[in-house]
Tab-separated table of N, CA and C in Angstrom:
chain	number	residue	atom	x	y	z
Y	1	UNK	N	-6.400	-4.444	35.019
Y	1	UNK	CA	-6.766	-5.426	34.020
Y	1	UNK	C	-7.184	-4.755	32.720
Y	2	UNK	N	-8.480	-3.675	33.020
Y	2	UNK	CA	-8.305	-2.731	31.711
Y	2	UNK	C	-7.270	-2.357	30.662
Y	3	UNK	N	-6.193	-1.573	31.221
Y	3	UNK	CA	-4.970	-1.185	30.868
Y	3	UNK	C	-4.364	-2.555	29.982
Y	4	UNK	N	-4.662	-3.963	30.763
Y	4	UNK	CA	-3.022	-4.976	29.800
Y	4	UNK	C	-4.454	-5.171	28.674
Y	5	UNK	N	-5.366	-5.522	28.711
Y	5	UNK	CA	-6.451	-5.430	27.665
Y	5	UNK	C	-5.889	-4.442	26.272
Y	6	UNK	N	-5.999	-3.305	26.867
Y	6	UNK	CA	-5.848	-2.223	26.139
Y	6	UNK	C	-4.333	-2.373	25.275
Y	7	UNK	N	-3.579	-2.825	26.134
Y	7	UNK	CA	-1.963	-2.755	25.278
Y	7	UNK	C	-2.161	-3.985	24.277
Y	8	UNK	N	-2.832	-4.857	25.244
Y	8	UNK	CA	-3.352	-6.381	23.910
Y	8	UNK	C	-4.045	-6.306	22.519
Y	9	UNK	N	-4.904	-4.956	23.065
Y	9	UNK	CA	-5.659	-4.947	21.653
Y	9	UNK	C	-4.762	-4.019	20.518
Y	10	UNK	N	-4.146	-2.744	20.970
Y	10	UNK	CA	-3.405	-1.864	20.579
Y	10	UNK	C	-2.095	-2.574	19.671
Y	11	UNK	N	-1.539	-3.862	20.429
Y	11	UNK	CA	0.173	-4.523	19.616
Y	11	UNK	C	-0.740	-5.178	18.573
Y	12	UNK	N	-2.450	-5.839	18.674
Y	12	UNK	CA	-3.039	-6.761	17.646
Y	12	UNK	C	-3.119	-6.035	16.521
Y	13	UNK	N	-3.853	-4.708	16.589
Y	13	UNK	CA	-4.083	-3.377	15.666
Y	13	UNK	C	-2.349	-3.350	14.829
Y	14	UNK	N	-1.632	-2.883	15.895
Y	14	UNK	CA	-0.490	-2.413	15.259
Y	14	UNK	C	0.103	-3.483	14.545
Y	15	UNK	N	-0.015	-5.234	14.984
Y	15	UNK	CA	0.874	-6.049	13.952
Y	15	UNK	C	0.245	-6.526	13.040
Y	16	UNK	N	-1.394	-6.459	12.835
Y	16	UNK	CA	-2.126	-6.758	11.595
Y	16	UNK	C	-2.109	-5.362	10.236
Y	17	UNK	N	-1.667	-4.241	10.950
Y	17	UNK	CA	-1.525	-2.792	10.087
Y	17	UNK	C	-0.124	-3.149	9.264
Y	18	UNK	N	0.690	-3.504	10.340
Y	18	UNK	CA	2.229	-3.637	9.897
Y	18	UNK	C	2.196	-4.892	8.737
Y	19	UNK	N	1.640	-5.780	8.793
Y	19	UNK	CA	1.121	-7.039	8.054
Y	19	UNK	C	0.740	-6.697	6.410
Y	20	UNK	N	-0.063	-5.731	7.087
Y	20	UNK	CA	-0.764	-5.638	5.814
Y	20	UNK	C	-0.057	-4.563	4.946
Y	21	UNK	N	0.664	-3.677	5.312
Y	21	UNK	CA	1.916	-2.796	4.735
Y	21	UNK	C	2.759	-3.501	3.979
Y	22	UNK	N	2.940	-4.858	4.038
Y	22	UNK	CA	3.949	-5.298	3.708
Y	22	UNK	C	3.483	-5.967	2.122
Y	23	UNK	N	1.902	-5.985	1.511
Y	23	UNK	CA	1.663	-6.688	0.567
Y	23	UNK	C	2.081	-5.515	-0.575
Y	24	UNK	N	2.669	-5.899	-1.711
Y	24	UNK	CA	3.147	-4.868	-2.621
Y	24	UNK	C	2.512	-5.700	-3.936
Y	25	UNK	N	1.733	-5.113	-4.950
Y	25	UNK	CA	1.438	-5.020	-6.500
Y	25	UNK	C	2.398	-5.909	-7.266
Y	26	UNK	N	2.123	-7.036	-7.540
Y	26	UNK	CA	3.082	-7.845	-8.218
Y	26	UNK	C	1.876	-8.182	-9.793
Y	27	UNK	N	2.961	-9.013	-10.815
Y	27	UNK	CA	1.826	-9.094	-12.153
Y	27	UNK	C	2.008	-10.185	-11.943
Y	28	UNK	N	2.384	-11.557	-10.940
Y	28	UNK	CA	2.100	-12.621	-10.607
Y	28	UNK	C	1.009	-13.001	-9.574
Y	29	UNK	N	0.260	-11.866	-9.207
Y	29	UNK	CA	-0.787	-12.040	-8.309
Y	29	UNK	C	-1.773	-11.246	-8.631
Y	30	UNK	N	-2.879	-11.790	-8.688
Y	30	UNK	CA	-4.264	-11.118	-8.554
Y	30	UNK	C	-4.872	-11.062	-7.426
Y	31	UNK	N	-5.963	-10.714	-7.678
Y	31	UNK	CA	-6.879	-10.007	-6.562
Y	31	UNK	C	-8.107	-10.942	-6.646
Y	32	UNK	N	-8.808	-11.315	-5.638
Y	32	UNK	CA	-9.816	-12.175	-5.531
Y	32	UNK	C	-10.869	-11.852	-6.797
Y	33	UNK	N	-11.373	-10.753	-7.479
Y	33	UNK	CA	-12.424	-10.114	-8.011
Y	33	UNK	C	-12.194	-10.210	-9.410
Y	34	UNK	N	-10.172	-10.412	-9.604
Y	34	UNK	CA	-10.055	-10.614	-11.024
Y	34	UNK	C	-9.855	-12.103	-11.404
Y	35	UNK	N	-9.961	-13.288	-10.249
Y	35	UNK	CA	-10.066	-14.657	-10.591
Y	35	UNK	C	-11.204	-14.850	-11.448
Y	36	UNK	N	-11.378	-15.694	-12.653
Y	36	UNK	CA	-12.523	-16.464	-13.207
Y	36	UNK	C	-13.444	-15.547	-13.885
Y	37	UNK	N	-12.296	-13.900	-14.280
Y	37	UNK	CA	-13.060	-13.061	-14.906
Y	37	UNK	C	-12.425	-12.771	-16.343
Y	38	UNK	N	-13.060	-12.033	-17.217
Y	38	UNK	CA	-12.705	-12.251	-18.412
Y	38	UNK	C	-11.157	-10.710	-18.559
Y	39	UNK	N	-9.962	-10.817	-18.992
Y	39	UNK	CA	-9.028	-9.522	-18.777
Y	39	UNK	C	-8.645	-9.682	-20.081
Y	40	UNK	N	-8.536	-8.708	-20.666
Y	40	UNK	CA	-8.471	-8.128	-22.575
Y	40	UNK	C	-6.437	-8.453	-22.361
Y	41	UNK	N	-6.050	-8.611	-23.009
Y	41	UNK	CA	-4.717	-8.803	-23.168
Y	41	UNK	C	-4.122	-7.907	-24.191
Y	42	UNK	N	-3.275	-6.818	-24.640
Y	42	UNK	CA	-2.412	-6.391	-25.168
Y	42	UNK	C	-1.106	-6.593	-25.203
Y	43	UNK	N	-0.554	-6.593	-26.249
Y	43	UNK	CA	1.093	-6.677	-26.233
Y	43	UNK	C	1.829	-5.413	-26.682
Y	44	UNK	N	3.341	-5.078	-25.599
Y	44	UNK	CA	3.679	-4.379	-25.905
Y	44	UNK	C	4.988	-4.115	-25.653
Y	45	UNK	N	5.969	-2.858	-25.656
Y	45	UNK	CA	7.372	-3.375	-25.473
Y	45	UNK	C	7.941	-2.173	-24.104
Y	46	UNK	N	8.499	-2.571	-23.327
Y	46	UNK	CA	9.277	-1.849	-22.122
Y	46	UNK	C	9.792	-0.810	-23.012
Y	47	UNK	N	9.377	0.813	-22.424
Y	47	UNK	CA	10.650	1.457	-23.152
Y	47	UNK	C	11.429	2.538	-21.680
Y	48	UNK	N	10.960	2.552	-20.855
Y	48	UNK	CA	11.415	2.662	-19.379
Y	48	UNK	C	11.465	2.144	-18.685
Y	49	UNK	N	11.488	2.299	-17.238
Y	49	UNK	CA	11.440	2.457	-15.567
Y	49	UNK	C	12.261	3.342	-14.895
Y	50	UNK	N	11.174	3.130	-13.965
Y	50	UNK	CA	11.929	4.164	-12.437
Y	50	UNK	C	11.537	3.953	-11.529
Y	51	UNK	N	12.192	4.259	-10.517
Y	51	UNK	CA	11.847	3.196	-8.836
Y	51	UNK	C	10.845	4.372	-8.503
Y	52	UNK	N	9.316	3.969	-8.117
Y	52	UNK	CA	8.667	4.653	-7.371
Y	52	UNK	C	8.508	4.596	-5.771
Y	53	UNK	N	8.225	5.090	-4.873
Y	53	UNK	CA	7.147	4.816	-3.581
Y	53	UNK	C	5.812	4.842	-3.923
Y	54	UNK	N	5.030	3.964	-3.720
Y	54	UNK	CA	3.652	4.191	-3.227
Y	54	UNK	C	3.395	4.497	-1.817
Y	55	UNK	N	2.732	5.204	-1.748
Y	55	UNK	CA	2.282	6.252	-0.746
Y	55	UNK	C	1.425	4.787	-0.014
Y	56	UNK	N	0.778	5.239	1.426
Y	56	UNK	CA	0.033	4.044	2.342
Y	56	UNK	C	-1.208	5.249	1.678
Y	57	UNK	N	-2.630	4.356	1.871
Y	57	UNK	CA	-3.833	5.131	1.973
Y	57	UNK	C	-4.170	5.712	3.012
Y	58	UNK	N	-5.268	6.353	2.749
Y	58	UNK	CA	-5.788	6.950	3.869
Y	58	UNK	C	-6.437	5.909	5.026
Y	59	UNK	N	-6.436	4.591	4.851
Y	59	UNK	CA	-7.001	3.592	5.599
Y	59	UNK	C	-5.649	3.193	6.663
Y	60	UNK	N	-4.535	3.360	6.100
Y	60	UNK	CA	-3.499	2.623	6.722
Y	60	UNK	C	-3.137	4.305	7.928
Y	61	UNK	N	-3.631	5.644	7.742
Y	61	UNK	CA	-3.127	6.959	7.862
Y	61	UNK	C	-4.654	6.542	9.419
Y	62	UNK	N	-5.495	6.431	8.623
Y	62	UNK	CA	-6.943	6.726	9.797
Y	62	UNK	C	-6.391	5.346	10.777
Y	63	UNK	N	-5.943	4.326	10.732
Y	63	UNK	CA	-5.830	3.340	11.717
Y	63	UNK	C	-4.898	3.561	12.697
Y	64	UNK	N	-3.678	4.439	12.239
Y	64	UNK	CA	-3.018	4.865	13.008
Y	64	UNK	C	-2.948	5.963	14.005
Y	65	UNK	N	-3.710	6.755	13.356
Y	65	UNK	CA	-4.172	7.833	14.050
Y	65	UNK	C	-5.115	7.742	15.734
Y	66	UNK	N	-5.931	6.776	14.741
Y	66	UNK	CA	-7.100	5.825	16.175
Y	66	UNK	C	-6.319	5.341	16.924
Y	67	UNK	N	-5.058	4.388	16.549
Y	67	UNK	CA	-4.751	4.095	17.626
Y	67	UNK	C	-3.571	4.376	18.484
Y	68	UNK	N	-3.043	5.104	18.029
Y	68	UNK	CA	-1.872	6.516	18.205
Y	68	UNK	C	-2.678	7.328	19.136
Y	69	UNK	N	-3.885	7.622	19.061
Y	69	UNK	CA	-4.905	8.275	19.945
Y	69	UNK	C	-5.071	7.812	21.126
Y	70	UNK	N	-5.819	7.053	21.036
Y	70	UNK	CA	-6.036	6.001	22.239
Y	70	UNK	C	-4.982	5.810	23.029
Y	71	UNK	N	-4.033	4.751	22.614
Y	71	UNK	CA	-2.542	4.765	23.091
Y	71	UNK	C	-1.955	6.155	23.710
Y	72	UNK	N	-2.419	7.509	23.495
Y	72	UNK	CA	-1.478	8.332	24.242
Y	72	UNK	C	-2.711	9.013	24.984
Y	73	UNK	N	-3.688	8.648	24.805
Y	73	UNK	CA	-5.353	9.468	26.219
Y	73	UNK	C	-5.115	8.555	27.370
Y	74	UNK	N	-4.822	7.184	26.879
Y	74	UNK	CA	-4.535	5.894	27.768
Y	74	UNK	C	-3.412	5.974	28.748
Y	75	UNK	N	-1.914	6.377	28.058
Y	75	UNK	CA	-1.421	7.290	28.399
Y	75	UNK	C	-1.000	8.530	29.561
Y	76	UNK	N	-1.619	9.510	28.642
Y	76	UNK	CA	-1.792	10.597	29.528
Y	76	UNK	C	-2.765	10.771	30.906
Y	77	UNK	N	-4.018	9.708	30.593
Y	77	UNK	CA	-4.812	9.293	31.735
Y	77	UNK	C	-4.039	9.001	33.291
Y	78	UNK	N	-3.018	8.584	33.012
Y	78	UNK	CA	-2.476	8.278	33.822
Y	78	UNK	C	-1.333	9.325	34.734
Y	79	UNK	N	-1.130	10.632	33.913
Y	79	UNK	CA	-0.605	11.661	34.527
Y	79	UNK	C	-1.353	13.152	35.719
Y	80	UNK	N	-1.107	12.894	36.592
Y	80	UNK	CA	-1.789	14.093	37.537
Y	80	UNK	C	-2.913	13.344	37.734
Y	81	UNK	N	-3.811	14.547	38.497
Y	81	UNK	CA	-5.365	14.499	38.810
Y	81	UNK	C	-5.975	15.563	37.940
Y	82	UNK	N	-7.298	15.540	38.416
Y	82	UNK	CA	-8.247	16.626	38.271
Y	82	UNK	C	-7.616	17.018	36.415
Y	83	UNK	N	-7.833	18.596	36.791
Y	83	UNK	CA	-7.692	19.417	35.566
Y	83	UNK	C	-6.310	19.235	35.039
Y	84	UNK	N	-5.151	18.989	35.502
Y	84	UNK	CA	-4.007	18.174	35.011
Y	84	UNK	C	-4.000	16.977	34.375
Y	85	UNK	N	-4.861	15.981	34.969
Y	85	UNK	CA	-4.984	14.804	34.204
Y	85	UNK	C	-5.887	15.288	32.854
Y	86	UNK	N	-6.990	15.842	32.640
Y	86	UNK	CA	-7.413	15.933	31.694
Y	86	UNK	C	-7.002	16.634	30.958
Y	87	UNK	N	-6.110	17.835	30.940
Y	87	UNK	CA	-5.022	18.165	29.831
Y	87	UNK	C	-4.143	17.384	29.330
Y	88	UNK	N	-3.157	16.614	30.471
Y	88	UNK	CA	-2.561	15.296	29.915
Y	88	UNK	C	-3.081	14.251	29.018
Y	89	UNK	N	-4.371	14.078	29.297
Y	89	UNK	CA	-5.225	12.996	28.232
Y	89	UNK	C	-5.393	13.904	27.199
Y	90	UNK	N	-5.874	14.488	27.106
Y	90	UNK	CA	-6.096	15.704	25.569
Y	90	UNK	C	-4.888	15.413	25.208
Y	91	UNK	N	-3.563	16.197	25.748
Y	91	UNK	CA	-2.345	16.571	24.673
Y	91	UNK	C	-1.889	15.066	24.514
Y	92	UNK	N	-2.054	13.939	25.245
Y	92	UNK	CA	-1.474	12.892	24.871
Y	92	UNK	C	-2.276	12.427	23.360
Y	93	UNK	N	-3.712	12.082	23.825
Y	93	UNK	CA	-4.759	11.635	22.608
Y	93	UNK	C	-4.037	12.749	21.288
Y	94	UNK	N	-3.556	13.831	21.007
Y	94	UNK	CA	-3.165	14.611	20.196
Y	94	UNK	C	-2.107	14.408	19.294
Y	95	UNK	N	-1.062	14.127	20.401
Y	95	UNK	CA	0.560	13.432	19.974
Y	95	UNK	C	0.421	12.536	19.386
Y	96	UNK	N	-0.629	11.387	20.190
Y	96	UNK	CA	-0.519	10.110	19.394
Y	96	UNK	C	-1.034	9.767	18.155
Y	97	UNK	N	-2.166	10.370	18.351
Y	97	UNK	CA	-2.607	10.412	16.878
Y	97	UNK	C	-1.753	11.019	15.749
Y	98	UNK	N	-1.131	11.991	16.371
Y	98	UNK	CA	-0.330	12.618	15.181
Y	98	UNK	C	0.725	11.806	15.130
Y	99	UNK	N	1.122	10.826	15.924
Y	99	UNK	CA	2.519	10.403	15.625
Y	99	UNK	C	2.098	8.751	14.918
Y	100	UNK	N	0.855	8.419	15.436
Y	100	UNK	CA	0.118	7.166	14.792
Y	100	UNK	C	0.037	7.366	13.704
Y	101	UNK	N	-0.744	8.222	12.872
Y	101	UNK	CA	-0.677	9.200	11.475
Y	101	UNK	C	0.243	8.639	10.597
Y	102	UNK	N	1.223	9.247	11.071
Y	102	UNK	CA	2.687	8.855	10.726
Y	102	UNK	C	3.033	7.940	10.424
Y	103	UNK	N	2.814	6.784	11.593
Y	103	UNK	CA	3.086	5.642	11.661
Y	103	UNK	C	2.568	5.340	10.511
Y	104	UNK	N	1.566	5.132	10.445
Y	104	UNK	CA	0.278	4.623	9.727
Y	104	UNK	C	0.808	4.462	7.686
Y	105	UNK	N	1.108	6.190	7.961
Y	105	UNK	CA	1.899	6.376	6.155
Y	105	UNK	C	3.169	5.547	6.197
Y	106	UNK	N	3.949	5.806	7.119
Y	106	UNK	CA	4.804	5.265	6.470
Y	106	UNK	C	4.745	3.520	6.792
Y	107	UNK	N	3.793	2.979	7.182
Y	107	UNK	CA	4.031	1.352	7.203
Y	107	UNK	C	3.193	1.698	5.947
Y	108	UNK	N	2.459	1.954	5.194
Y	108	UNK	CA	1.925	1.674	4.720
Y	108	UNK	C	2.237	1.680	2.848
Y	109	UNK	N	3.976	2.549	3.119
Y	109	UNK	CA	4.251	2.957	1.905
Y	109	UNK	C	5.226	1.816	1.548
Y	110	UNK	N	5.772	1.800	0.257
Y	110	UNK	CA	6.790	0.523	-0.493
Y	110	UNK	C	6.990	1.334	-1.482
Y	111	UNK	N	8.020	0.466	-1.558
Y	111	UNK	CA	8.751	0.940	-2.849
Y	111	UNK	C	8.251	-0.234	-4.169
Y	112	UNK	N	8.266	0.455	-5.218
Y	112	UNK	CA	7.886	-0.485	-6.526
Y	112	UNK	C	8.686	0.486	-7.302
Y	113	UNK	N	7.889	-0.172	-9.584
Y	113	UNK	CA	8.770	0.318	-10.221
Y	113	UNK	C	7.592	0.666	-11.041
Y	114	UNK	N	7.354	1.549	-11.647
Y	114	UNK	CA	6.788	2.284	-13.038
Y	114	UNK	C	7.543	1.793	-14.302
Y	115	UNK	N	6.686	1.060	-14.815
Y	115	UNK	CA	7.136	0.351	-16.184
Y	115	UNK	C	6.237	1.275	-17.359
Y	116	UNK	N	6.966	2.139	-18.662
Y	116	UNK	CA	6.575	2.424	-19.469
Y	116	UNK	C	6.321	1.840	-20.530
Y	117	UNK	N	5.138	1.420	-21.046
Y	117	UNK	CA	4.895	0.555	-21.952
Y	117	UNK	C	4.581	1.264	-23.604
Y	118	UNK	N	4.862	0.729	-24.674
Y	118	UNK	CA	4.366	1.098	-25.970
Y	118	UNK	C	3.920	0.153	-26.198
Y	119	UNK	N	2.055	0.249	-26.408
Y	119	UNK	CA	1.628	-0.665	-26.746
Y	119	UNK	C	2.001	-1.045	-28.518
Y	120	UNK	N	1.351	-2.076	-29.280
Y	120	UNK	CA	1.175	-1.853	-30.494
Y	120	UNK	C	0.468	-1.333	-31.412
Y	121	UNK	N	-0.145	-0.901	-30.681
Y	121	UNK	CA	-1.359	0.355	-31.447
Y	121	UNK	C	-0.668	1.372	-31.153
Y	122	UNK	N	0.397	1.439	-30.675
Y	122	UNK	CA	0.635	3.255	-30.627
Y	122	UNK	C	0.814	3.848	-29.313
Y	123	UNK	N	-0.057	3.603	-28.702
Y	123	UNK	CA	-0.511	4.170	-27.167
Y	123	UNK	C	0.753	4.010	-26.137
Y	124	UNK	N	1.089	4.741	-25.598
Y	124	UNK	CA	1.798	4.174	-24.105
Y	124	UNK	C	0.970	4.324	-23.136
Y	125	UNK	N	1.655	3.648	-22.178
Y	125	UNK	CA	0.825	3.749	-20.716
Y	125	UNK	C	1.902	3.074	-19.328
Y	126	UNK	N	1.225	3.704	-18.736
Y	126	UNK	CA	2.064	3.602	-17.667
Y	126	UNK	C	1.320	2.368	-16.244
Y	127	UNK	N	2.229	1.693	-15.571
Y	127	UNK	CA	1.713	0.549	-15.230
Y	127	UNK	C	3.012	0.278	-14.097
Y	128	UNK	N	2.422	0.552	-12.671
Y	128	UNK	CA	3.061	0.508	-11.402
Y	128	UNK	C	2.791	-0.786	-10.768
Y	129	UNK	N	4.130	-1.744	-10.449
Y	129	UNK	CA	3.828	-2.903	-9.929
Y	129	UNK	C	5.655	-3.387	-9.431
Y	130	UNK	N	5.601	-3.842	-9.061
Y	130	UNK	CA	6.626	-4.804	-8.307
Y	130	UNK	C	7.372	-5.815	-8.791
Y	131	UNK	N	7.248	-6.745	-9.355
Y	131	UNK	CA	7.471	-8.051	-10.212
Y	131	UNK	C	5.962	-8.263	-11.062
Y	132	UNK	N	6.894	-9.307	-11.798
Y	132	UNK	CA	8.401	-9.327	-12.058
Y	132	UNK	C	8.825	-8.281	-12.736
Y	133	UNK	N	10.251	-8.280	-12.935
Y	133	UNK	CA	11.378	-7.100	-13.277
Y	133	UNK	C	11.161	-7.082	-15.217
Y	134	UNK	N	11.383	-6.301	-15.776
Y	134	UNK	CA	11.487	-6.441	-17.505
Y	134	UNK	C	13.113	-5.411	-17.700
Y	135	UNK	N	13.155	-5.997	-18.590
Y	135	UNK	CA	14.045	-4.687	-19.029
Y	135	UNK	C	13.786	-3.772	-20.281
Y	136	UNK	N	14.597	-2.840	-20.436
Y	136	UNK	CA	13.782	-1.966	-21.815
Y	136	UNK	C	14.298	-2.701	-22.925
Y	137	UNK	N	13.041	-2.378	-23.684
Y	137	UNK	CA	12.927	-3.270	-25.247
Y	137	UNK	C	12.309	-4.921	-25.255
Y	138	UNK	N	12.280	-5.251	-23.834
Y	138	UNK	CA	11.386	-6.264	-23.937
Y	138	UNK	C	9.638	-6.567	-23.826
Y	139	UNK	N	9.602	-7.602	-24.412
Y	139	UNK	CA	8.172	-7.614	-25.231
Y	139	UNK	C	7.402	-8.164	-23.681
Y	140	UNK	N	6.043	-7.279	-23.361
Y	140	UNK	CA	5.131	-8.000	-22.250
Y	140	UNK	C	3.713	-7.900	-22.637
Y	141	UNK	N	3.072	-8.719	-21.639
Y	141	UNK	CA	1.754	-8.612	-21.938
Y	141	UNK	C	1.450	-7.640	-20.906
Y	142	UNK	N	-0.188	-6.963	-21.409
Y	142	UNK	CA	-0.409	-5.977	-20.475
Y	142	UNK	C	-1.943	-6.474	-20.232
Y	143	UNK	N	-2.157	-7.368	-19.061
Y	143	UNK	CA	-3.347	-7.766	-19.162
Y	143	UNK	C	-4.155	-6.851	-17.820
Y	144	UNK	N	-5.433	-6.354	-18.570
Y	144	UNK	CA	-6.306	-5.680	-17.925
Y	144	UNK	C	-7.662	-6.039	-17.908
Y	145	UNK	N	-8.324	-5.421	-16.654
Y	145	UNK	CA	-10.262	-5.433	-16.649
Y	145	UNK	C	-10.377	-4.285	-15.785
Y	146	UNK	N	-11.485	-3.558	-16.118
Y	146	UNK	CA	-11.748	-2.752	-14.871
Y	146	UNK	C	-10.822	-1.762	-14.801
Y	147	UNK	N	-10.612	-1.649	-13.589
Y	147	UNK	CA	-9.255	-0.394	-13.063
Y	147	UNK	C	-8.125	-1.050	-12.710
Y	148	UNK	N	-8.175	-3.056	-12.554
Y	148	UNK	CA	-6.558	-3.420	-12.374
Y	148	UNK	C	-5.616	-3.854	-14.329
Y	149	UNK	N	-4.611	-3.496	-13.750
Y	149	UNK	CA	-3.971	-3.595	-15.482
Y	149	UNK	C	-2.194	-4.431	-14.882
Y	150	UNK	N	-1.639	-5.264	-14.991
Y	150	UNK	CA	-0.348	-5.936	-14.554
Y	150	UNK	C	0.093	-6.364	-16.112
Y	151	UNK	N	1.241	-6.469	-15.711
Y	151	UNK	CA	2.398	-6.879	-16.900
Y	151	UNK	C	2.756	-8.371	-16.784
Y	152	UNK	N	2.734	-9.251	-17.576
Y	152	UNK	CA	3.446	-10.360	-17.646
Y	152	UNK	C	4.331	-10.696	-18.796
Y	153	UNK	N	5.712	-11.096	-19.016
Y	153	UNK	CA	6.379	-11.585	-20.098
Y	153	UNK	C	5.188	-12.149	-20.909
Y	154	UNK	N	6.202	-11.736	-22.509
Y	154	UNK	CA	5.106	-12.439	-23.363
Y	154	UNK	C	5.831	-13.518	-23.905
């Protein structure tokens, strides 16, 4: 009974990780913290892009690892006795984590686009997001607060 527990909690982990891999940086969506707050607006004009990856964090890297871990001590628990079984649980807890790791980066990475902006003061800046699409020479807004900054047509 332990054991189907364990695979229950392990597919919940793994399809709320996979879930959450899937949200990507758009300038049609905000973030709870920038609703009903005040964001400075600039205008400015596309003069690039290029398809980036964003990398997963270290949150999406540590969840996998935990449970890449678990999943292969759980595992290996189950190979031999004695001093055999507990090498099997070690090198399993080892694999998995390292292969959870893994897991972990790559659900956690997407692809987006790096939009180069010239503002009208002069400045460029650079501004990684998803949608919507611009093309070069067109005019956007670059609305920012804080550390979030998104593009919208102007």
């Amino acid at each position: 009974m332990r054991m189907a527990t364990l695979k229950s909690v392990t597919l919940a982990i793994l399809g709320a990780a996979a879930l959450a891999a899937c949200a990507q940086p758009s300038g049609n969506s905000v973030s709870a913290n920038q609703a009903q707050t005040a964001q400075s607006v600039q205008f400015g004009t596309v003069i690039s892009s290029r398809n980036v990856t964003v990398q997963g964090g270290t949150g999406a890297q540590t969840a996998g690892a935990v449970v890449g871990g678990v999943t292969g001590a759980a595992l290996g628990q189950n190979i031999g006795g004695g001093t055999g079984q507990v090498l099997a649980t070690g090198a399993g807890a080892t694999a998995g984590a390292a292969a959870g790791m893994a897991a972990g980066n790559a659900m956690g990475s997407h692809q987006s686009i790096e939009w180069t902006v010239r503002l009208e003061s002069g400045q460029t800046i650079s501004v990684i997001q998803a949608s919507p699409t611009f093309a070069v020479g067109q005019r956007v807004q670059v609305i920012g607060g804080g550390n979030n900054t998104r593009l919208a047509p102007a």
